Each structure stands twice: as C-alpha cells, then as structure tokens.
Short mmCIF file of C-alpha atoms and ligand atoms in Angstrom, two decimals:
data_model
loop_
_atom_site.label_atom_id
_atom_site.label_comp_id
_atom_site.label_asym_id
_atom_site.label_seq_id
_atom_site.Cartn_x
_atom_site.Cartn_y
_atom_site.Cartn_z
CA UNK A 252 6.69 -20.47 -8.82
CA UNK A 253 4.91 -20.13 -12.11
CA UNK A 254 6.70 -18.05 -14.72
CA UNK A 255 4.33 -16.25 -17.02
CA UNK A 256 5.02 -15.30 -20.58
CA UNK A 257 6.41 -11.78 -20.68
CA UNK A 258 7.95 -9.53 -23.28
CA UNK A 259 11.61 -8.63 -22.74
CA UNK A 260 12.11 -5.21 -21.20
CA UNK A 261 12.54 -2.35 -23.62
CA UNK A 262 15.87 -0.68 -23.05
CA UNK A 263 14.69 2.92 -23.12
CA UNK A 264 12.43 4.34 -20.44
CA UNK A 265 9.07 5.48 -21.68
CA UNK A 266 6.35 7.35 -19.87
CA UNK A 267 3.56 5.03 -18.78
CA UNK A 268 0.79 5.12 -21.38
CA UNK A 269 -2.29 7.19 -20.61
CA UNK A 270 -5.10 5.11 -19.17
CA UNK A 271 -8.77 5.47 -18.28
CA UNK A 272 -7.84 5.04 -14.61
CA UNK A 273 -5.61 8.14 -14.77
CA UNK A 274 -8.64 10.32 -15.44
CA UNK A 275 -11.59 11.61 -13.46
CA UNK A 276 -15.07 11.54 -15.01
CA UNK A 277 -14.78 14.85 -16.95
CA UNK A 278 -11.28 13.84 -18.10
CA UNK A 279 -12.58 10.51 -19.34
CA UNK A 280 -15.32 12.22 -21.33
CA UNK A 281 -12.81 14.64 -22.85
CA UNK A 282 -10.52 11.75 -23.80
CA UNK A 283 -13.35 9.90 -25.52
CA UNK A 284 -14.45 13.05 -27.36
CA UNK A 285 -10.87 13.58 -28.50
CA UNK A 286 -11.13 10.17 -30.19
CA UNK A 287 -14.19 11.39 -32.08
CA UNK A 288 -16.63 9.38 -29.97
CA UNK A 289 -19.67 10.67 -28.10
CA UNK A 290 -18.93 11.48 -24.45
CA UNK A 291 -21.33 8.86 -23.08
CA UNK A 292 -18.97 6.16 -24.34
CA UNK A 293 -16.69 7.17 -21.45
CA UNK A 294 -19.35 6.05 -19.00
CA UNK A 295 -19.84 2.79 -20.90
CA UNK A 296 -16.09 2.11 -20.83
CA UNK A 297 -15.92 2.99 -17.12
CA UNK A 298 -18.76 0.62 -16.36
CA UNK A 299 -16.86 -2.20 -18.09
CA UNK A 300 -13.55 -1.41 -16.44
CA UNK A 301 -14.50 -0.42 -12.89
CA UNK A 302 -17.81 -2.25 -12.64
CA UNK A 303 -17.46 -5.46 -14.66
CA UNK A 304 -13.68 -5.60 -14.26
CA UNK A 305 -13.03 -6.21 -17.94
CA UNK A 306 -10.74 -4.45 -20.38
CA UNK A 307 -11.42 -6.79 -23.32
CA UNK A 308 -13.14 -5.26 -26.35
CA UNK A 309 -15.01 -8.54 -26.96
CA UNK A 310 -16.88 -8.09 -23.68
CA UNK A 311 -18.10 -4.60 -24.58
CA UNK A 312 -21.13 -5.61 -26.59
CA UNK A 313 -22.94 -2.32 -25.97
CA UNK A 314 -20.24 -0.47 -27.96
CA UNK A 315 -20.24 -0.43 -31.76
CA UNK A 316 -17.79 -3.06 -33.01
CA UNK A 317 -15.73 -0.47 -34.87
CA UNK A 318 -15.33 1.69 -31.76
CA UNK A 319 -14.43 -1.07 -29.30
CA UNK A 320 -10.88 -1.70 -30.39
CA UNK A 321 -10.10 1.98 -30.88
CA UNK A 322 -11.38 2.91 -27.42
CA UNK A 323 -9.66 0.06 -25.60
CA UNK A 324 -6.38 0.55 -27.47
CA UNK A 325 -6.37 4.24 -26.58
CA UNK A 326 -7.73 4.15 -23.03
CA UNK A 327 -7.19 0.65 -21.67
CA UNK A 328 -3.63 -0.25 -22.70
CA UNK A 329 -1.82 -2.99 -20.75
CA UNK A 330 0.29 -1.08 -18.25
CA UNK A 331 1.71 -3.96 -16.22
CA UNK A 332 2.41 -7.55 -17.23
CA UNK A 333 2.71 -10.34 -14.68
CA UNK A 334 6.26 -11.76 -14.59
CA UNK A 335 6.11 -14.20 -11.69
CA UNK A 336 3.55 -15.28 -9.19
CA UNK A 337 4.20 -16.89 -5.82
CA UNK A 338 1.49 -18.43 -3.70
CA UNK A 339 1.57 -19.68 -0.13
CA UNK A 340 -0.77 -20.35 2.78
CA UNK A 341 -2.70 -22.85 0.64
CA UNK A 342 -3.17 -20.28 -2.08
CA UNK A 343 -4.65 -17.66 0.23
CA UNK A 344 -1.65 -15.38 -0.22
CA UNK A 345 -0.42 -14.47 -3.70
CA UNK A 346 2.43 -12.19 -4.60
CA UNK A 347 2.75 -10.95 -8.17
CA UNK A 348 5.80 -9.32 -9.71
CA UNK A 349 4.75 -6.88 -12.43
CA UNK A 350 6.73 -5.33 -15.23
CA UNK A 351 5.99 -2.12 -17.10
CA UNK A 352 7.01 -1.69 -20.76
CA UNK A 353 10.05 0.37 -19.69
CA UNK A 354 11.33 -2.57 -17.60
CA UNK A 355 10.33 -1.12 -14.21
CA UNK A 356 9.22 -3.84 -11.83
CA UNK A 357 6.90 -3.68 -8.83
CA UNK A 358 5.09 -6.14 -6.60
CA UNK A 359 1.60 -6.47 -5.20
CA UNK A 360 0.27 -9.05 -2.74
CA UNK A 361 -3.25 -10.39 -2.29
CA UNK A 362 -4.08 -11.83 1.12
CA UNK A 363 -7.28 -13.65 1.81
CA UNK A 364 -8.78 -14.11 5.26
CA UNK A 365 -12.14 -15.54 6.27
CA UNK A 366 -13.73 -12.11 6.51
CA UNK A 367 -11.77 -9.94 4.09
CA UNK A 368 -9.25 -9.68 1.28
CA UNK A 369 -6.42 -7.17 1.48
CA UNK A 370 -4.23 -6.08 -1.39
CA UNK A 371 -0.84 -4.54 -0.70
CA UNK A 372 0.20 -2.27 -3.57
CA UNK A 373 3.31 -0.42 -4.72
CA UNK A 374 3.31 3.32 -5.33
CA UNK A 375 6.79 3.66 -6.85
CA UNK A 376 9.29 1.44 -8.64
CA UNK A 377 12.00 1.41 -5.96
CA UNK A 378 12.15 4.07 -3.29
CA UNK A 379 14.41 7.05 -2.71
CA UNK A 380 14.16 7.13 1.09
CA UNK A 381 17.06 4.76 1.74
CA UNK A 382 15.93 3.08 4.98
CA UNK A 383 18.81 0.63 5.58
CA UNK A 384 16.63 -2.28 6.81
CA UNK A 385 14.32 -2.21 3.77
CA UNK A 386 15.00 -4.20 0.61
CA UNK A 387 13.23 -1.61 -1.58
CA UNK A 388 15.29 1.18 -0.07
CA UNK A 389 18.57 -0.44 -1.12
CA UNK A 390 18.00 -0.07 -4.84
CA UNK A 391 16.98 3.59 -4.89
CA UNK A 392 14.11 5.15 -6.81
CA UNK A 393 13.48 4.12 -10.40
CA UNK A 394 10.35 6.19 -10.93
CA UNK A 395 6.90 7.08 -9.67
CA UNK A 396 4.07 4.83 -10.76
CA UNK A 397 1.27 6.50 -12.67
CA UNK A 398 -2.24 6.52 -11.25
CA UNK A 399 -3.19 3.93 -13.86
CA UNK A 400 -0.34 1.65 -12.78
CA UNK A 401 -1.41 1.81 -9.15
CA UNK A 402 -5.07 1.19 -10.01
CA UNK A 403 -4.06 -1.63 -12.38
CA UNK A 404 -2.59 -3.61 -9.47
CA UNK A 405 -5.95 -3.39 -7.70
CA UNK A 406 -7.96 -4.02 -10.87
CA UNK A 407 -5.98 -7.19 -11.55
CA UNK A 408 -6.41 -8.39 -7.98
CA UNK A 409 -10.13 -7.63 -8.07
CA UNK A 410 -10.49 -9.51 -11.36
CA UNK A 411 -8.56 -12.52 -10.06
CA UNK A 412 -10.93 -12.67 -7.11
CA UNK A 413 -14.09 -12.03 -9.11
CA UNK A 414 -13.19 -14.86 -11.49
CA UNK A 415 -12.71 -17.22 -8.56
CA UNK A 416 -9.03 -17.70 -9.48
CA UNK A 417 -7.87 -17.46 -5.89
CA UNK A 418 -8.35 -20.22 -3.34
CA UNK A 419 -11.60 -19.73 -1.45
CA UNK A 420 -13.89 -19.04 -4.41
CA UNK A 421 -15.06 -15.76 -5.93
CA UNK A 422 -14.57 -12.69 -3.77
CA UNK A 423 -13.92 -8.96 -3.63
CA UNK A 424 -11.14 -6.74 -2.38
CA UNK A 425 -12.08 -5.20 0.94
CA UNK A 426 -8.84 -3.43 1.94
CA UNK A 427 -5.99 -1.67 0.16
CA UNK A 428 -2.67 -0.88 1.84
CA UNK A 429 0.13 1.20 0.32
CA UNK A 430 2.84 -0.98 1.84
CA UNK A 431 4.43 -2.46 -1.22
CA UNK A 432 7.34 -0.72 -2.88
CA UNK A 433 7.79 3.00 -2.62
CA UNK A 434 6.89 5.96 -0.47
CA UNK A 435 3.31 6.88 -1.41
CA UNK A 436 3.51 10.47 -0.18
CA UNK A 437 6.56 11.07 -2.41
CA UNK A 438 4.23 10.34 -5.36
CA UNK A 439 1.43 12.41 -3.90
CA UNK A 440 -0.70 13.41 -6.88
CA UNK A 441 -0.75 10.00 -8.52
CA UNK A 442 -1.45 8.24 -5.22
CA UNK A 443 -4.24 10.66 -4.40
CA UNK A 444 -5.88 10.18 -7.78
CA UNK A 445 -5.51 6.40 -7.36
CA UNK A 446 -7.25 6.63 -3.97
CA UNK A 447 -10.10 8.52 -5.63
CA UNK A 448 -10.36 5.96 -8.44
CA UNK A 449 -10.37 2.98 -6.09
CA UNK A 450 -12.86 4.53 -3.68
CA UNK A 451 -15.25 6.32 -6.04
CA UNK A 452 -18.44 4.30 -6.42
CA UNK A 453 -18.90 2.22 -9.57
CA UNK A 454 -18.96 3.24 -12.42
CA UNK A 455 -16.54 6.09 -11.59
CA UNK A 456 -14.27 3.88 -9.52
CA UNK A 457 -13.83 0.49 -7.89
CA UNK A 458 -16.13 1.28 -4.97
CA UNK A 459 -13.75 0.31 -2.13
CA UNK A 460 -14.49 2.11 1.16
CA UNK A 461 -12.09 4.97 1.99
CA UNK A 462 -11.90 3.71 5.54
CA UNK A 463 -10.46 0.45 4.20
CA UNK A 464 -7.51 2.15 2.49
CA UNK A 465 -4.23 2.62 4.42
CA UNK A 466 -1.48 5.01 3.32
CA UNK A 467 1.82 4.12 4.99
CA UNK A 468 4.44 6.85 5.10
CA UNK A 469 8.01 7.22 6.27
CA UNK A 470 6.95 10.62 7.67
CA UNK A 471 6.90 13.30 4.98
CA UNK A 472 5.46 16.02 7.19
CA UNK A 473 4.14 18.54 4.63
CA UNK A 474 2.48 15.75 2.64
CA UNK A 475 0.82 14.34 5.77
CA UNK A 476 -0.61 17.83 6.40
CA UNK A 477 -1.83 18.03 2.82
CA UNK A 478 -3.45 14.61 3.02
CA UNK A 479 -5.23 15.66 6.20
CA UNK A 480 -6.85 18.50 4.26
CA UNK A 481 -8.19 16.34 1.40
CA UNK A 482 -11.41 15.47 3.21
CA UNK A 483 -10.72 11.74 2.92
CA UNK A 484 -11.16 9.14 5.63
CA UNK A 485 -8.28 6.85 4.68
CA UNK A 486 -6.14 5.39 7.44
CA UNK A 487 -2.63 6.75 7.99
CA UNK A 488 0.26 4.53 9.07
CA UNK A 489 3.50 6.23 10.14
CA UNK A 490 6.71 4.19 10.01
CA UNK A 491 8.41 5.39 13.17
CA UNK A 492 10.76 2.51 14.13
CA UNK A 493 12.48 4.57 16.83
CA UNK A 494 11.19 7.04 19.43
CA UNK A 495 14.43 9.05 19.58
CA UNK A 496 16.02 11.13 16.83
CA UNK A 497 19.49 9.73 17.32
CA UNK A 498 18.45 6.22 16.29
CA UNK A 499 15.71 7.28 13.87
CA UNK A 500 18.24 9.39 11.95
CA UNK A 501 20.00 6.11 11.21
CA UNK A 502 17.01 3.82 10.59
CA UNK A 503 14.93 6.31 8.64
CA UNK A 504 17.31 8.81 7.03
CA UNK A 505 14.54 11.28 6.15
CA UNK A 506 14.32 11.84 9.93
CA UNK A 507 17.21 14.25 9.50
CA UNK A 508 14.75 16.46 7.63
CA UNK A 509 11.61 15.87 9.74
CA UNK A 510 12.30 14.69 13.25
CA UNK A 511 10.22 12.47 15.52
CA UNK A 512 8.34 15.32 17.23
CA UNK A 513 7.38 16.92 13.91
CA UNK A 514 6.31 13.62 12.39
CA UNK A 515 4.14 12.79 15.38
CA UNK A 516 2.64 16.31 15.39
CA UNK A 517 1.67 15.80 11.76
CA UNK A 518 0.18 12.41 12.65
CA UNK A 519 -1.92 13.94 15.44
CA UNK A 520 -3.03 16.65 13.03
CA UNK A 521 -4.16 13.88 10.70
CA UNK A 522 -6.03 12.13 13.51
CA UNK A 523 -7.74 15.41 14.48
CA UNK A 524 -8.76 16.19 10.92
CA UNK A 525 -10.08 12.74 10.09
CA UNK A 526 -11.05 11.20 13.43
CA UNK A 527 -9.03 8.15 12.39
CA UNK A 528 -6.61 6.41 14.66
CA UNK A 529 -3.06 6.59 13.32
CA UNK A 530 -1.07 3.38 13.13
CA UNK A 531 2.53 3.68 14.34
CA UNK A 532 4.75 1.12 12.58
CA UNK A 533 7.69 -0.21 14.54
CA UNK A 534 9.90 -2.94 13.07
CA UNK A 535 11.61 -4.64 16.01
CA UNK A 536 15.32 -5.02 15.27
CA UNK A 537 17.42 -7.09 17.65
CA UNK A 538 19.54 -4.96 20.00
CA UNK A 539 18.93 -1.91 17.82
CA UNK A 540 15.53 -0.46 18.75
CA UNK A 541 14.00 -3.08 21.05
CA UNK A 542 15.28 -1.94 24.47
CA UNK A 543 12.74 -1.54 27.31
CA UNK A 544 13.62 2.14 27.68
CA UNK A 545 12.66 2.73 24.05
CA UNK A 546 9.29 1.05 24.67
CA UNK A 547 8.78 3.37 27.63
CA UNK A 548 9.78 6.44 25.64
CA UNK A 549 7.46 5.41 22.80
CA UNK A 550 4.62 4.97 25.30
CA UNK A 551 5.26 8.48 26.64
CA UNK A 552 5.14 9.97 23.13
CA UNK A 553 1.85 8.23 22.29
CA UNK A 554 0.06 8.56 25.60
CA UNK A 555 -3.46 9.99 25.25
CA UNK A 556 -3.19 10.13 21.44
CA UNK A 557 -5.43 8.54 18.83
CA UNK A 558 -2.79 5.97 17.92
CA UNK A 559 -2.02 2.31 17.95
CA UNK A 560 1.33 0.58 17.60
CA UNK A 561 1.95 -2.15 15.09
CA UNK A 562 5.06 -4.13 16.03
CA UNK A 563 6.65 -5.90 13.06
CA UNK A 564 9.40 -8.48 13.64
CA UNK A 565 12.11 -7.38 11.21
CA UNK A 566 12.27 -9.36 8.02
CA UNK A 567 16.04 -9.46 7.49
CA UNK A 568 17.14 -8.36 4.03
CA UNK A 569 19.96 -10.26 2.33
CA UNK A 570 23.36 -9.08 3.46
CA UNK A 571 21.98 -7.03 6.31
CA UNK A 572 23.61 -7.19 9.74
CA UNK A 573 20.23 -6.75 11.40
CA UNK A 574 17.77 -9.41 12.44
CA UNK A 575 14.42 -9.70 14.22
CA UNK A 576 14.21 -9.22 17.96
CA UNK A 577 14.26 -12.20 20.24
CA UNK A 578 10.59 -13.21 20.81
CA UNK A 579 10.91 -12.71 24.58
CA UNK A 580 12.29 -9.21 24.01
CA UNK A 581 9.50 -8.43 21.54
CA UNK A 582 6.94 -9.68 24.07
CA UNK A 583 8.46 -7.44 26.75
CA UNK A 584 8.37 -4.45 24.39
CA UNK A 585 4.73 -5.13 23.64
CA UNK A 586 3.84 -5.60 27.30
CA UNK A 587 5.48 -2.33 28.31
CA UNK A 588 3.35 -0.46 25.77
CA UNK A 589 0.19 -2.32 26.72
CA UNK A 590 0.80 -1.77 30.44
CA UNK A 591 0.97 1.95 29.76
CA UNK A 592 -2.39 1.90 27.98
CA UNK A 593 -1.05 2.05 24.42
CA UNK A 594 -3.01 -0.17 22.01
CA UNK A 595 -0.49 -2.53 20.43
CA UNK A 596 -0.49 -5.53 18.12
CA UNK A 597 2.33 -7.87 17.17
CA UNK A 598 2.34 -10.43 14.42
CA UNK A 599 1.80 -14.07 15.35
CA UNK A 600 4.18 -16.88 14.37
CA UNK A 601 1.90 -18.25 11.68
CA UNK A 602 2.19 -14.87 9.98
CA UNK A 603 5.95 -15.01 10.13
CA UNK A 604 6.05 -18.36 8.44
CA UNK A 605 3.95 -17.07 5.58
CA UNK A 606 5.98 -13.89 5.36
CA UNK A 607 9.12 -15.87 4.75
CA UNK A 608 7.64 -17.01 1.48
CA UNK A 609 5.41 -14.14 0.58
CA UNK A 610 6.68 -10.77 1.63
CA UNK A 611 6.83 -9.57 5.16
CA UNK A 612 5.52 -6.12 4.51
CA UNK A 613 2.26 -7.31 3.10
CA UNK A 614 1.36 -9.43 6.09
CA UNK A 615 2.16 -6.60 8.46
CA UNK A 616 0.01 -4.38 6.32
CA UNK A 617 -2.96 -6.67 6.51
CA UNK A 618 -3.06 -6.60 10.25
CA UNK A 619 -3.50 -2.84 10.14
CA UNK A 620 -6.14 -2.94 7.46
CA UNK A 621 -8.05 -5.58 9.37
CA UNK A 622 -8.21 -3.35 12.42
CA UNK A 623 -7.64 -6.31 14.69
CA UNK A 624 -8.20 -5.58 18.35
CA UNK A 625 -5.01 -4.41 19.98
CA UNK A 626 -3.72 -5.18 23.44
CA UNK A 627 -3.83 -2.40 25.94
CA UNK A 628 -6.48 -0.14 24.56
CA UNK A 629 -9.65 0.59 22.72
CA UNK A 630 -10.79 -1.62 19.86
CA UNK A 631 -9.42 -0.44 16.59
CA UNK A 632 -11.48 2.26 14.84
N1 SAH B 934 7.43 3.70 2.24
C1 SAH B 934 6.33 3.48 3.10
C2 SAH B 934 5.46 2.31 2.70
C3 SAH B 934 6.13 1.07 2.20
S1 SAH B 934 7.07 0.17 3.39
C4 SAH B 934 6.79 3.35 4.53
O1 SAH B 934 7.98 3.24 4.76
O2 SAH B 934 5.94 3.42 5.41
C5 SAH B 934 5.81 -0.59 4.39
C6 SAH B 934 6.24 -0.90 5.81
O3 SAH B 934 7.20 -1.98 5.84
C7 SAH B 934 6.91 0.26 6.52
O4 SAH B 934 6.45 0.38 7.83
C8 SAH B 934 8.36 -0.16 6.50
O5 SAH B 934 9.11 0.50 7.47
C9 SAH B 934 8.25 -1.63 6.72
N2 SAH B 934 9.45 -2.40 6.36
C10 SAH B 934 10.32 -2.17 5.36
N3 SAH B 934 11.30 -3.11 5.34
C11 SAH B 934 11.03 -3.95 6.36
C12 SAH B 934 11.69 -5.12 6.86
N4 SAH B 934 12.80 -5.58 6.30
N5 SAH B 934 11.14 -5.72 7.93
C13 SAH B 934 10.02 -5.24 8.50
N6 SAH B 934 9.35 -4.16 8.07
C14 SAH B 934 9.87 -3.51 7.02
FE1 SF4 B 935 11.10 3.44 1.16
FE2 SF4 B 935 9.35 2.66 3.04
FE3 SF4 B 935 11.47 1.12 2.34
FE4 SF4 B 935 11.90 3.36 3.72
S1 SF4 B 935 10.76 1.55 4.41
S2 SF4 B 935 13.06 2.68 1.93
S3 SF4 B 935 10.32 4.69 2.87
S4 SF4 B 935 9.74 1.68 1.04
#
C-alpha cells in the first residue's frame, strides 16, 4: 500500500467547497459572471475539466493568465485528497481512500476488464441505514457528499486512466456504479445532479452513457418512484437480501418502513418507466438467507418481471457472526432460481480472491454494470 502525502484532518466540519461540477451550464455561467469574468469562460473551464480532464491553471492556455488562477481557485478547488491506494489483480483493480477537508473519508474503486472499466463510487460518508452485515452501515452516517465530491471520484478515475497510470495503458471509464459507501437515494438531489454531470456530453459533462450508470438502493420507495420519473435510463439495483419481511426486517432495517412487496412494486414501476431490467442484489449469508425455500420464494416474487438476480457471497465484516454461504448451498440457490426461469449471476472464485484485497462491493457492482449474461433467462439488457 502506498501512502500519499495528505494534510491532517481539520477538526471542525466545513461544508464542501462549491465546485464547477456542482453546477449546471447556466449555473456555471452565473458563477463565472459573479467573479467578474465573461460568461463564455464557463464553457472554456468546462471544456478543460470535463473534456480534457484537467483542473490545473497552467494547462488553460486559452484563458488570460490573470484569470486562470482566480477561476480555478474559485471553481475547481481540491475537494478530495487521496490518502491511501491499494492495487490488486496485477494493477487492474485500484481502491482509493479519499479525505475531504473536514476529515470525512470515502472510497472509490476502479476495475479494469478487457472490454470496459467500471468505477464504484461513494455517495455518502458513512451510511445511516444500519444494515448489520455491511461495514459502512456500522459506523452510521457522517454526511452526504456534494455533487462535486461524487463527480470528483469519477474525474480522478478518468484522469488516472487517460494518463495511462493504470495497468493496461490509457483508457476511459465506461461504467459507474453507486455501490461504494452510502445510500445514494438518501442523498437524492446531489446524486441526481452528479448523474447529470457524468452523463451530459462534453463539455457539459463527462459523456458517460446513462445506460452504463447503476444506482444501487436499499429500497427507499418514494425515491425510487421519483427516480423513475426523471426521464433517465440509468440502471437500478435493489438490495433485497431476503424475500420475506421477517428476515429482511433484520438484514435491512429500513424494511420496517418499506416492506418487500412495496420495494418490489417500486422496482417494477421503475422497469416499466425506463424499460430497464432491475438488478436484485442478494448477499448469500450462511444459514441466514440461503435456504432452498427462500430461493423458491424469491423466484415466485420475480417471476415474469423485468429483473435479474445478482448473488453476492457475503464478504464478512470484522467481528460479524455471519459468513458467506457454503459454495454448494450457493450453487443450489442459484440453480433453483435458474430452473424457475429467473436470470441469475453469481460471482466466480477469481472475483472472490480479488475482493478479499480490494473491496467486495465493487467487484459485485462490476458484474452488474457489465451486464454479463445470466443463467436462466434472457441476455442482460
Ligand atoms: N446503499 C446501497 C449501495 C451501497 S452498498 C445499497 O445498499 O444498495 C452496495 C451493495 O453491497 C449492496 O447490495 C449491499 O447490500 C452490498 N453489501 C454491503 N455489505 C456487504 C457485504 N459485507 N457482503 C456482500 N455485500 C454487501
Ligand atoms: Fe448503507 Fe447499503 Fe451498507 Fe445498507 S448495505 S448500510 S444501505 S451502504
């Protein structure tokens, strides 16, 4: 592990600084005008940031020298500083721990495959949803990330790739998954603006396809409905983990507020509105949620729906009494779904090995983003 130079955390919490990536095109022009600069400088800055992936004033040779520093100081402040970086899989997977000036820390993971690069990003520092099997859930919510902080994770990943700093030579980000820290739909407005920034074409955004962005949610029903009405074509992943309310109340405490039937109804509403197949996340936990009858019940709930199941062997968190299902039990669970015509994927062992070093959630996330063919059903949409 390489430890990068980083400033000590400031004790007091401060609001994240305003950033170009927080703003839409009119907002960016207003911000530039407020600095006494002509509005077209906003487009020049955006071209540098979103298009050329630079935030250094020295690179902005089309801006007057006097204006460069002022514009970058005001609109392109450093929001996140790399603290540590871990690489595995011969450098094709890289996890970065970031720190904001207020001391909040989040992670993002870049994963490179022959045909694509996926970045797994955080939407919040911590998470308030309290799922007992999740490391992030144990520490509670610190705060929402700003739009700029979410986009910064992607910007940094895109720049690393563009500069050829990742094994495999220069490249581009093809997929984004909100499967790092936090519940994205609990930070709705900032996440939505970040989706717009990452998917708007250059120079207004990073030009990533909406279809290649996955929002993973614990099941916040009203927010799923709202997202369905945004006119986006991003993929939705729903973290179900149990087909029955009794167990889901325990594994996913927010189930006490929105139960399985309501969550799935919201998911089908999303599929209807967008035409996108919903991914149902199911972390297999030994002797907790991996019984054959639960596979059968899950199959009944999903039958005939635009859905596919993503089985994730549990990545045990320190101190937890839970562990991953026995491989034979996981295989049986998968087969029961597949036999009932439910498209299902399960991570391979190579993935598990990598996850041990690099963050289980990210690897699970990539399989969804990649849309790998599932057993038991149609090819992924
Ligand atoms: N809060 C969102 C997104 C972040 S978590 C959500 O819950 O969907 C991303 C995925 O990782 C979710 O499906 C989550 O349930 C799963 N996950 C969390 N901890 C895990 C663990 N220890 N092992 C396996 N999957 C886990
Ligand atoms: Fe939060 Fe998702 Fe972890 Fe649950 S699984 S605590 S919603 S990050």
